[in-house]
Amino acid sequence: MTANVQSYLEEKVVWNRSVDPVYPFQAEFEGDRLAIRLNDFPEESLYTLMVNGEEVVSFDDWPELWPKP
């Protein structure tokens, strides 16, 4: 079951680097596969959180509880 958007942004998610330059970070959280997509900044938000292959939320500021890999 997919957690709500706020739980992803307000919980500690441990990210791993990937070799894909478009999706440079991947993680698992409560059974979901997460990925961060880099967007065409500044025309778009810097990042998009993908959950199980679907866009969930776009944002510019990396959440404080997410240690960057």
mmCIF file of N, CA, C and O in Angstrom:
data_model
loop_
_atom_site.group_PDB
_atom_site.id
_atom_site.type_symbol
_atom_site.label_atom_id
_atom_site.label_comp_id
_atom_site.label_asym_id
_atom_site.label_seq_id
_atom_site.Cartn_x
_atom_site.Cartn_y
_atom_site.Cartn_z
ATOM 1 N N MET A 1 0.850 -1.183 0.000
ATOM 2 C CA MET A 1 0.000 0.000 0.000
ATOM 3 C C MET A 1 0.891 1.240 0.000
ATOM 4 O O MET A 1 1.832 1.349 0.768
ATOM 5 N N THR A 2 0.598 2.168 -0.863
ATOM 6 C CA THR A 2 1.401 3.380 -0.997
ATOM 7 C C THR A 2 1.102 4.342 0.140
ATOM 8 O O THR A 2 -0.044 4.622 0.446
ATOM 9 N N ALA A 3 2.156 4.843 0.774
ATOM 10 C CA ALA A 3 2.009 5.851 1.826
ATOM 11 C C ALA A 3 1.580 7.165 1.188
ATOM 12 O O ALA A 3 1.730 7.372 -0.005
ATOM 13 N N ASN A 4 1.053 8.083 2.014
ATOM 14 C CA ASN A 4 0.660 9.365 1.442
ATOM 15 C C ASN A 4 1.892 10.225 1.176
ATOM 16 O O ASN A 4 2.977 9.967 1.692
ATOM 17 N N VAL A 5 1.719 11.253 0.353
ATOM 18 C CA VAL A 5 2.837 12.099 -0.071
ATOM 19 C C VAL A 5 3.565 12.690 1.122
ATOM 20 O O VAL A 5 4.795 12.695 1.175
ATOM 21 N N GLN A 6 2.852 13.193 2.112
ATOM 22 C CA GLN A 6 3.489 13.823 3.259
ATOM 23 C C GLN A 6 4.379 12.853 4.006
ATOM 24 O O GLN A 6 5.428 13.232 4.498
ATOM 25 N N SER A 7 4.004 11.580 4.080
ATOM 26 C CA SER A 7 4.860 10.640 4.806
ATOM 27 C C SER A 7 6.198 10.465 4.102
ATOM 28 O O SER A 7 7.220 10.284 4.752
ATOM 29 N N TYR A 8 6.215 10.536 2.783
ATOM 30 C CA TYR A 8 7.487 10.445 2.068
ATOM 31 C C TYR A 8 8.359 11.656 2.370
ATOM 32 O O TYR A 8 9.553 11.539 2.556
ATOM 33 N N LEU A 9 7.771 12.828 2.401
ATOM 34 C CA LEU A 9 8.534 14.065 2.574
ATOM 35 C C LEU A 9 8.916 14.332 4.021
ATOM 36 O O LEU A 9 9.845 15.086 4.282
ATOM 37 N N GLU A 10 8.202 13.717 4.960
ATOM 38 C CA GLU A 10 8.430 14.008 6.379
ATOM 39 C C GLU A 10 9.041 12.846 7.155
ATOM 40 O O GLU A 10 9.142 12.905 8.373
ATOM 41 N N GLU A 11 9.436 11.794 6.464
ATOM 42 C CA GLU A 11 10.083 10.651 7.100
ATOM 43 C C GLU A 11 11.508 10.531 6.583
ATOM 44 O O GLU A 11 11.817 10.978 5.475
ATOM 45 N N LYS A 12 12.351 9.895 7.366
ATOM 46 C CA LYS A 12 13.721 9.668 6.915
ATOM 47 C C LYS A 12 13.709 8.594 5.837
ATOM 48 O O LYS A 12 13.284 7.467 6.073
ATOM 49 N N VAL A 13 14.145 8.957 4.653
ATOM 50 C CA VAL A 13 14.277 8.025 3.542
ATOM 51 C C VAL A 13 15.763 7.955 3.205
ATOM 52 O O VAL A 13 16.397 8.983 2.989
ATOM 53 N N VAL A 14 16.308 6.752 3.199
ATOM 54 C CA VAL A 14 17.723 6.563 2.902
ATOM 55 C C VAL A 14 17.850 6.294 1.406
ATOM 56 O O VAL A 14 17.374 5.275 0.905
ATOM 57 N N TRP A 15 18.494 7.221 0.707
ATOM 58 C CA TRP A 15 18.632 7.162 -0.743
ATOM 59 C C TRP A 15 19.961 6.543 -1.137
ATOM 60 O O TRP A 15 20.960 6.726 -0.471
ATOM 61 N N ASN A 16 19.955 5.836 -2.255
ATOM 62 C CA ASN A 16 21.162 5.275 -2.859
ATOM 63 C C ASN A 16 21.344 5.897 -4.237
ATOM 64 O O ASN A 16 20.356 6.194 -4.918
ATOM 65 N N ARG A 17 22.586 6.088 -4.634
ATOM 66 C CA ARG A 17 22.867 6.598 -5.980
ATOM 67 C C ARG A 17 22.619 5.495 -7.003
ATOM 68 O O ARG A 17 22.888 4.335 -6.755
ATOM 69 N N SER A 18 22.121 5.918 -8.172
ATOM 70 C CA SER A 18 21.957 4.983 -9.282
ATOM 71 C C SER A 18 22.887 5.427 -10.415
ATOM 72 O O SER A 18 23.491 6.493 -10.346
ATOM 73 N N VAL A 19 22.979 4.633 -11.451
ATOM 74 C CA VAL A 19 23.803 4.994 -12.604
ATOM 75 C C VAL A 19 23.003 5.771 -13.653
ATOM 76 O O VAL A 19 23.566 6.246 -14.630
ATOM 77 N N ASP A 20 21.708 5.926 -13.444
ATOM 78 C CA ASP A 20 20.836 6.631 -14.389
ATOM 79 C C ASP A 20 20.899 8.136 -14.108
ATOM 80 O O ASP A 20 20.498 8.575 -13.028
ATOM 81 N N PRO A 21 21.364 8.958 -15.055
ATOM 82 C CA PRO A 21 21.476 10.397 -14.799
ATOM 83 C C PRO A 21 20.128 11.113 -14.666
ATOM 84 O O PRO A 21 20.052 12.171 -14.052
ATOM 85 N N VAL A 22 19.065 10.551 -15.210
ATOM 86 C CA VAL A 22 17.737 11.170 -15.092
ATOM 87 C C VAL A 22 17.101 10.819 -13.749
ATOM 88 O O VAL A 22 16.384 11.622 -13.165
ATOM 89 N N TYR A 23 17.365 9.617 -13.245
ATOM 90 C CA TYR A 23 16.857 9.141 -11.954
ATOM 91 C C TYR A 23 18.057 8.789 -11.069
ATOM 92 O O TYR A 23 18.356 7.609 -10.854
ATOM 93 N N PRO A 24 18.766 9.802 -10.559
ATOM 94 C CA PRO A 24 20.039 9.533 -9.887
ATOM 95 C C PRO A 24 19.935 8.937 -8.485
ATOM 96 O O PRO A 24 20.936 8.479 -7.949
ATOM 97 N N PHE A 25 18.736 8.951 -7.880
ATOM 98 C CA PHE A 25 18.582 8.429 -6.521
ATOM 99 C C PHE A 25 17.423 7.449 -6.466
ATOM 100 O O PHE A 25 16.358 7.686 -7.034
ATOM 101 N N GLN A 26 17.627 6.336 -5.736
ATOM 102 C CA GLN A 26 16.598 5.325 -5.549
ATOM 103 C C GLN A 26 16.547 4.927 -4.085
ATOM 104 O O GLN A 26 17.556 5.021 -3.376
ATOM 105 N N ALA A 27 15.360 4.480 -3.644
ATOM 106 C CA ALA A 27 15.195 4.033 -2.262
ATOM 107 C C ALA A 27 13.987 3.111 -2.187
ATOM 108 O O ALA A 27 13.190 3.023 -3.123
ATOM 109 N N GLU A 28 13.872 2.452 -1.042
ATOM 110 C CA GLU A 28 12.658 1.703 -0.716
ATOM 111 C C GLU A 28 12.127 2.272 0.570
ATOM 112 O O GLU A 28 12.899 2.597 1.482
ATOM 113 N N PHE A 29 10.812 2.425 0.643
ATOM 114 C CA PHE A 29 10.168 2.977 1.829
ATOM 115 C C PHE A 29 8.836 2.291 2.010
ATOM 116 O O PHE A 29 7.974 2.352 1.129
ATOM 117 N N GLU A 30 8.681 1.591 3.121
ATOM 118 C CA GLU A 30 7.435 0.886 3.455
ATOM 119 C C GLU A 30 6.936 0.040 2.291
ATOM 120 O O GLU A 30 5.758 0.028 1.960
ATOM 121 N N GLY A 31 7.875 -0.660 1.629
ATOM 122 C CA GLY A 31 7.512 -1.566 0.550
ATOM 123 C C GLY A 31 7.349 -0.927 -0.812
ATOM 124 O O GLY A 31 7.079 -1.625 -1.786
ATOM 125 N N ASP A 32 7.504 0.388 -0.916
ATOM 126 C CA ASP A 32 7.386 1.078 -2.199
ATOM 127 C C ASP A 32 8.766 1.348 -2.779
ATOM 128 O O ASP A 32 9.726 1.579 -2.045
ATOM 129 N N ARG A 33 8.847 1.339 -4.109
ATOM 130 C CA ARG A 33 10.081 1.690 -4.807
ATOM 131 C C ARG A 33 10.042 3.178 -5.115
ATOM 132 O O ARG A 33 9.139 3.654 -5.809
ATOM 133 N N LEU A 34 11.003 3.916 -4.608
ATOM 134 C CA LEU A 34 11.073 5.355 -4.805
ATOM 135 C C LEU A 34 12.237 5.706 -5.715
ATOM 136 O O LEU A 34 13.265 5.027 -5.695
ATOM 137 N N ALA A 35 12.057 6.758 -6.505
ATOM 138 C CA ALA A 35 13.133 7.294 -7.335
ATOM 139 C C ALA A 35 12.961 8.806 -7.398
ATOM 140 O O ALA A 35 11.842 9.323 -7.318
ATOM 141 N N ILE A 36 14.075 9.495 -7.523
ATOM 142 C CA ILE A 36 14.061 10.938 -7.717
ATOM 143 C C ILE A 36 14.437 11.203 -9.164
ATOM 144 O O ILE A 36 15.481 10.748 -9.633
ATOM 145 N N ARG A 37 13.576 11.930 -9.856
ATOM 146 C CA ARG A 37 13.856 12.329 -11.228
ATOM 147 C C ARG A 37 14.334 13.773 -11.229
ATOM 148 O O ARG A 37 13.761 14.624 -10.544
ATOM 149 N N LEU A 38 15.396 14.048 -11.978
ATOM 150 C CA LEU A 38 15.845 15.425 -12.168
ATOM 151 C C LEU A 38 15.078 16.019 -13.336
ATOM 152 O O LEU A 38 14.958 15.396 -14.389
ATOM 153 N N ASN A 39 14.563 17.222 -13.142
ATOM 154 C CA ASN A 39 13.737 17.876 -14.156
ATOM 155 C C ASN A 39 14.499 18.996 -14.856
ATOM 156 O O ASN A 39 15.655 19.271 -14.548
ATOM 157 N N ASP A 40 13.836 19.663 -15.777
ATOM 158 C CA ASP A 40 14.401 20.759 -16.562
ATOM 159 C C ASP A 40 14.281 22.062 -15.774
ATOM 160 O O ASP A 40 13.443 22.902 -16.063
ATOM 161 N N PHE A 41 15.121 22.191 -14.767
ATOM 162 C CA PHE A 41 15.131 23.369 -13.897
ATOM 163 C C PHE A 41 15.783 24.531 -14.651
ATOM 164 O O PHE A 41 16.741 24.321 -15.374
ATOM 165 N N PRO A 42 15.292 25.756 -14.597
ATOM 166 C CA PRO A 42 14.272 26.315 -13.724
ATOM 167 C C PRO A 42 12.867 26.334 -14.322
ATOM 168 O O PRO A 42 11.932 26.821 -13.698
ATOM 169 N N GLU A 43 12.688 25.829 -15.543
ATOM 170 C CA GLU A 43 11.343 25.819 -16.134
ATOM 171 C C GLU A 43 10.397 24.908 -15.352
ATOM 172 O O GLU A 43 9.189 25.121 -15.332
ATOM 173 N N GLU A 44 10.949 23.877 -14.733
ATOM 174 C CA GLU A 44 10.179 22.936 -13.923
ATOM 175 C C GLU A 44 10.801 22.871 -12.539
ATOM 176 O O GLU A 44 11.904 23.374 -12.328
ATOM 177 N N SER A 45 10.112 22.227 -11.625
ATOM 178 C CA SER A 45 10.700 21.979 -10.308
ATOM 179 C C SER A 45 11.973 21.163 -10.503
ATOM 180 O O SER A 45 12.099 20.394 -11.459
ATOM 181 N N LEU A 46 12.912 21.300 -9.579
ATOM 182 C CA LEU A 46 14.196 20.622 -9.690
ATOM 183 C C LEU A 46 14.055 19.099 -9.642
ATOM 184 O O LEU A 46 14.679 18.380 -10.415
ATOM 185 N N TYR A 47 13.213 18.603 -8.725
ATOM 186 C CA TYR A 47 13.065 17.162 -8.512
ATOM 187 C C TYR A 47 11.608 16.726 -8.644
ATOM 188 O O TYR A 47 10.690 17.502 -8.374
ATOM 189 N N THR A 48 11.404 15.455 -9.004
ATOM 190 C CA THR A 48 10.094 14.813 -8.910
ATOM 191 C C THR A 48 10.280 13.487 -8.196
ATOM 192 O O THR A 48 11.172 12.709 -8.552
ATOM 193 N N LEU A 49 9.454 13.253 -7.182
ATOM 194 C CA LEU A 49 9.450 11.976 -6.478
ATOM 195 C C LEU A 49 8.561 11.015 -7.254
ATOM 196 O O LEU A 49 7.389 11.306 -7.515
ATOM 197 N N MET A 50 9.149 9.882 -7.624
ATOM 198 C CA MET A 50 8.424 8.822 -8.310
ATOM 199 C C MET A 50 8.220 7.680 -7.313
ATOM 200 O O MET A 50 9.154 7.321 -6.594
ATOM 201 N N VAL A 51 7.011 7.139 -7.262
ATOM 202 C CA VAL A 51 6.716 6.014 -6.381
ATOM 203 C C VAL A 51 6.129 4.903 -7.239
ATOM 204 O O VAL A 51 5.104 5.090 -7.900
ATOM 205 N N ASN A 52 6.816 3.778 -7.246
ATOM 206 C CA ASN A 52 6.383 2.635 -8.046
ATOM 207 C C ASN A 52 6.142 3.027 -9.503
ATOM 208 O O ASN A 52 5.181 2.604 -10.133
ATOM 209 N N GLY A 53 7.010 3.920 -10.025
ATOM 210 C CA GLY A 53 6.945 4.325 -11.422
ATOM 211 C C GLY A 53 5.993 5.457 -11.736
ATOM 212 O O GLY A 53 5.866 5.845 -12.891
ATOM 213 N N GLU A 54 5.300 5.997 -10.733
ATOM 214 C CA GLU A 54 4.347 7.082 -10.969
ATOM 215 C C GLU A 54 4.810 8.368 -10.305
ATOM 216 O O GLU A 54 5.346 8.349 -9.196
ATOM 217 N N GLU A 55 4.568 9.508 -10.988
ATOM 218 C CA GLU A 55 4.887 10.811 -10.405
ATOM 219 C C GLU A 55 3.993 11.065 -9.204
ATOM 220 O O GLU A 55 2.786 10.872 -9.277
ATOM 221 N N VAL A 56 4.609 11.495 -8.087
ATOM 222 C CA VAL A 56 3.835 11.750 -6.880
ATOM 223 C C VAL A 56 3.848 13.230 -6.525
ATOM 224 O O VAL A 56 2.813 13.821 -6.264
ATOM 225 N N VAL A 57 5.033 13.830 -6.501
ATOM 226 C CA VAL A 57 5.129 15.243 -6.142
ATOM 227 C C VAL A 57 6.433 15.806 -6.702
ATOM 228 O O VAL A 57 7.446 15.112 -6.749
ATOM 229 N N SER A 58 6.385 17.073 -7.141
ATOM 230 C CA SER A 58 7.583 17.771 -7.591
ATOM 231 C C SER A 58 7.955 18.814 -6.544
ATOM 232 O O SER A 58 7.081 19.383 -5.891
ATOM 233 N N PHE A 59 9.267 19.061 -6.406
ATOM 234 C CA PHE A 59 9.728 19.992 -5.373
ATOM 235 C C PHE A 59 11.108 20.507 -5.742
ATOM 236 O O PHE A 59 11.784 19.951 -6.605
ATOM 237 N N ASP A 60 11.497 21.614 -5.100
ATOM 238 C CA ASP A 60 12.806 22.219 -5.343
ATOM 239 C C ASP A 60 13.783 21.986 -4.193
ATOM 240 O O ASP A 60 14.979 21.862 -4.427
ATOM 241 N N ASP A 61 13.303 21.964 -2.974
ATOM 242 C CA ASP A 61 14.165 21.860 -1.806
ATOM 243 C C ASP A 61 14.193 20.427 -1.289
ATOM 244 O O ASP A 61 13.140 19.841 -1.003
ATOM 245 N N TRP A 62 15.394 19.876 -1.170
ATOM 246 C CA TRP A 62 15.571 18.517 -0.667
ATOM 247 C C TRP A 62 15.091 18.458 0.778
ATOM 248 O O TRP A 62 15.507 19.268 1.602
ATOM 249 N N PRO A 63 14.190 17.529 1.134
ATOM 250 C CA PRO A 63 13.689 17.435 2.512
ATOM 251 C C PRO A 63 14.814 17.242 3.519
ATOM 252 O O PRO A 63 15.768 16.495 3.286
ATOM 253 N N GLU A 64 14.698 17.919 4.647
ATOM 254 C CA GLU A 64 15.729 17.891 5.691
ATOM 255 C C GLU A 64 15.984 16.488 6.224
ATOM 256 O O GLU A 64 17.111 16.175 6.614
ATOM 257 N N LEU A 65 14.967 15.653 6.307
ATOM 258 C CA LEU A 65 15.126 14.317 6.878
ATOM 259 C C LEU A 65 15.725 13.306 5.903
ATOM 260 O O LEU A 65 15.981 12.167 6.277
ATOM 261 N N TRP A 66 15.948 13.701 4.659
ATOM 262 C CA TRP A 66 16.536 12.804 3.673
ATOM 263 C C TRP A 66 18.032 13.056 3.581
ATOM 264 O O TRP A 66 18.456 14.053 2.993
ATOM 265 N N PRO A 67 18.864 12.186 4.135
ATOM 266 C CA PRO A 67 20.309 12.382 3.944
ATOM 267 C C PRO A 67 20.642 12.173 2.477
ATOM 268 O O PRO A 67 20.202 11.205 1.856
ATOM 269 N N LYS A 68 21.395 13.113 1.904
ATOM 270 C CA LYS A 68 21.799 12.949 0.507
ATOM 271 C C LYS A 68 22.908 11.915 0.405
ATOM 272 O O LYS A 68 23.837 11.928 1.200
ATOM 273 N N PRO A 69 22.785 11.023 -0.585
ATOM 274 C CA PRO A 69 23.835 10.009 -0.740
ATOM 275 C C PRO A 69 25.133 10.620 -1.249
ATOM 276 O O PRO A 69 25.176 11.645 -1.808
#
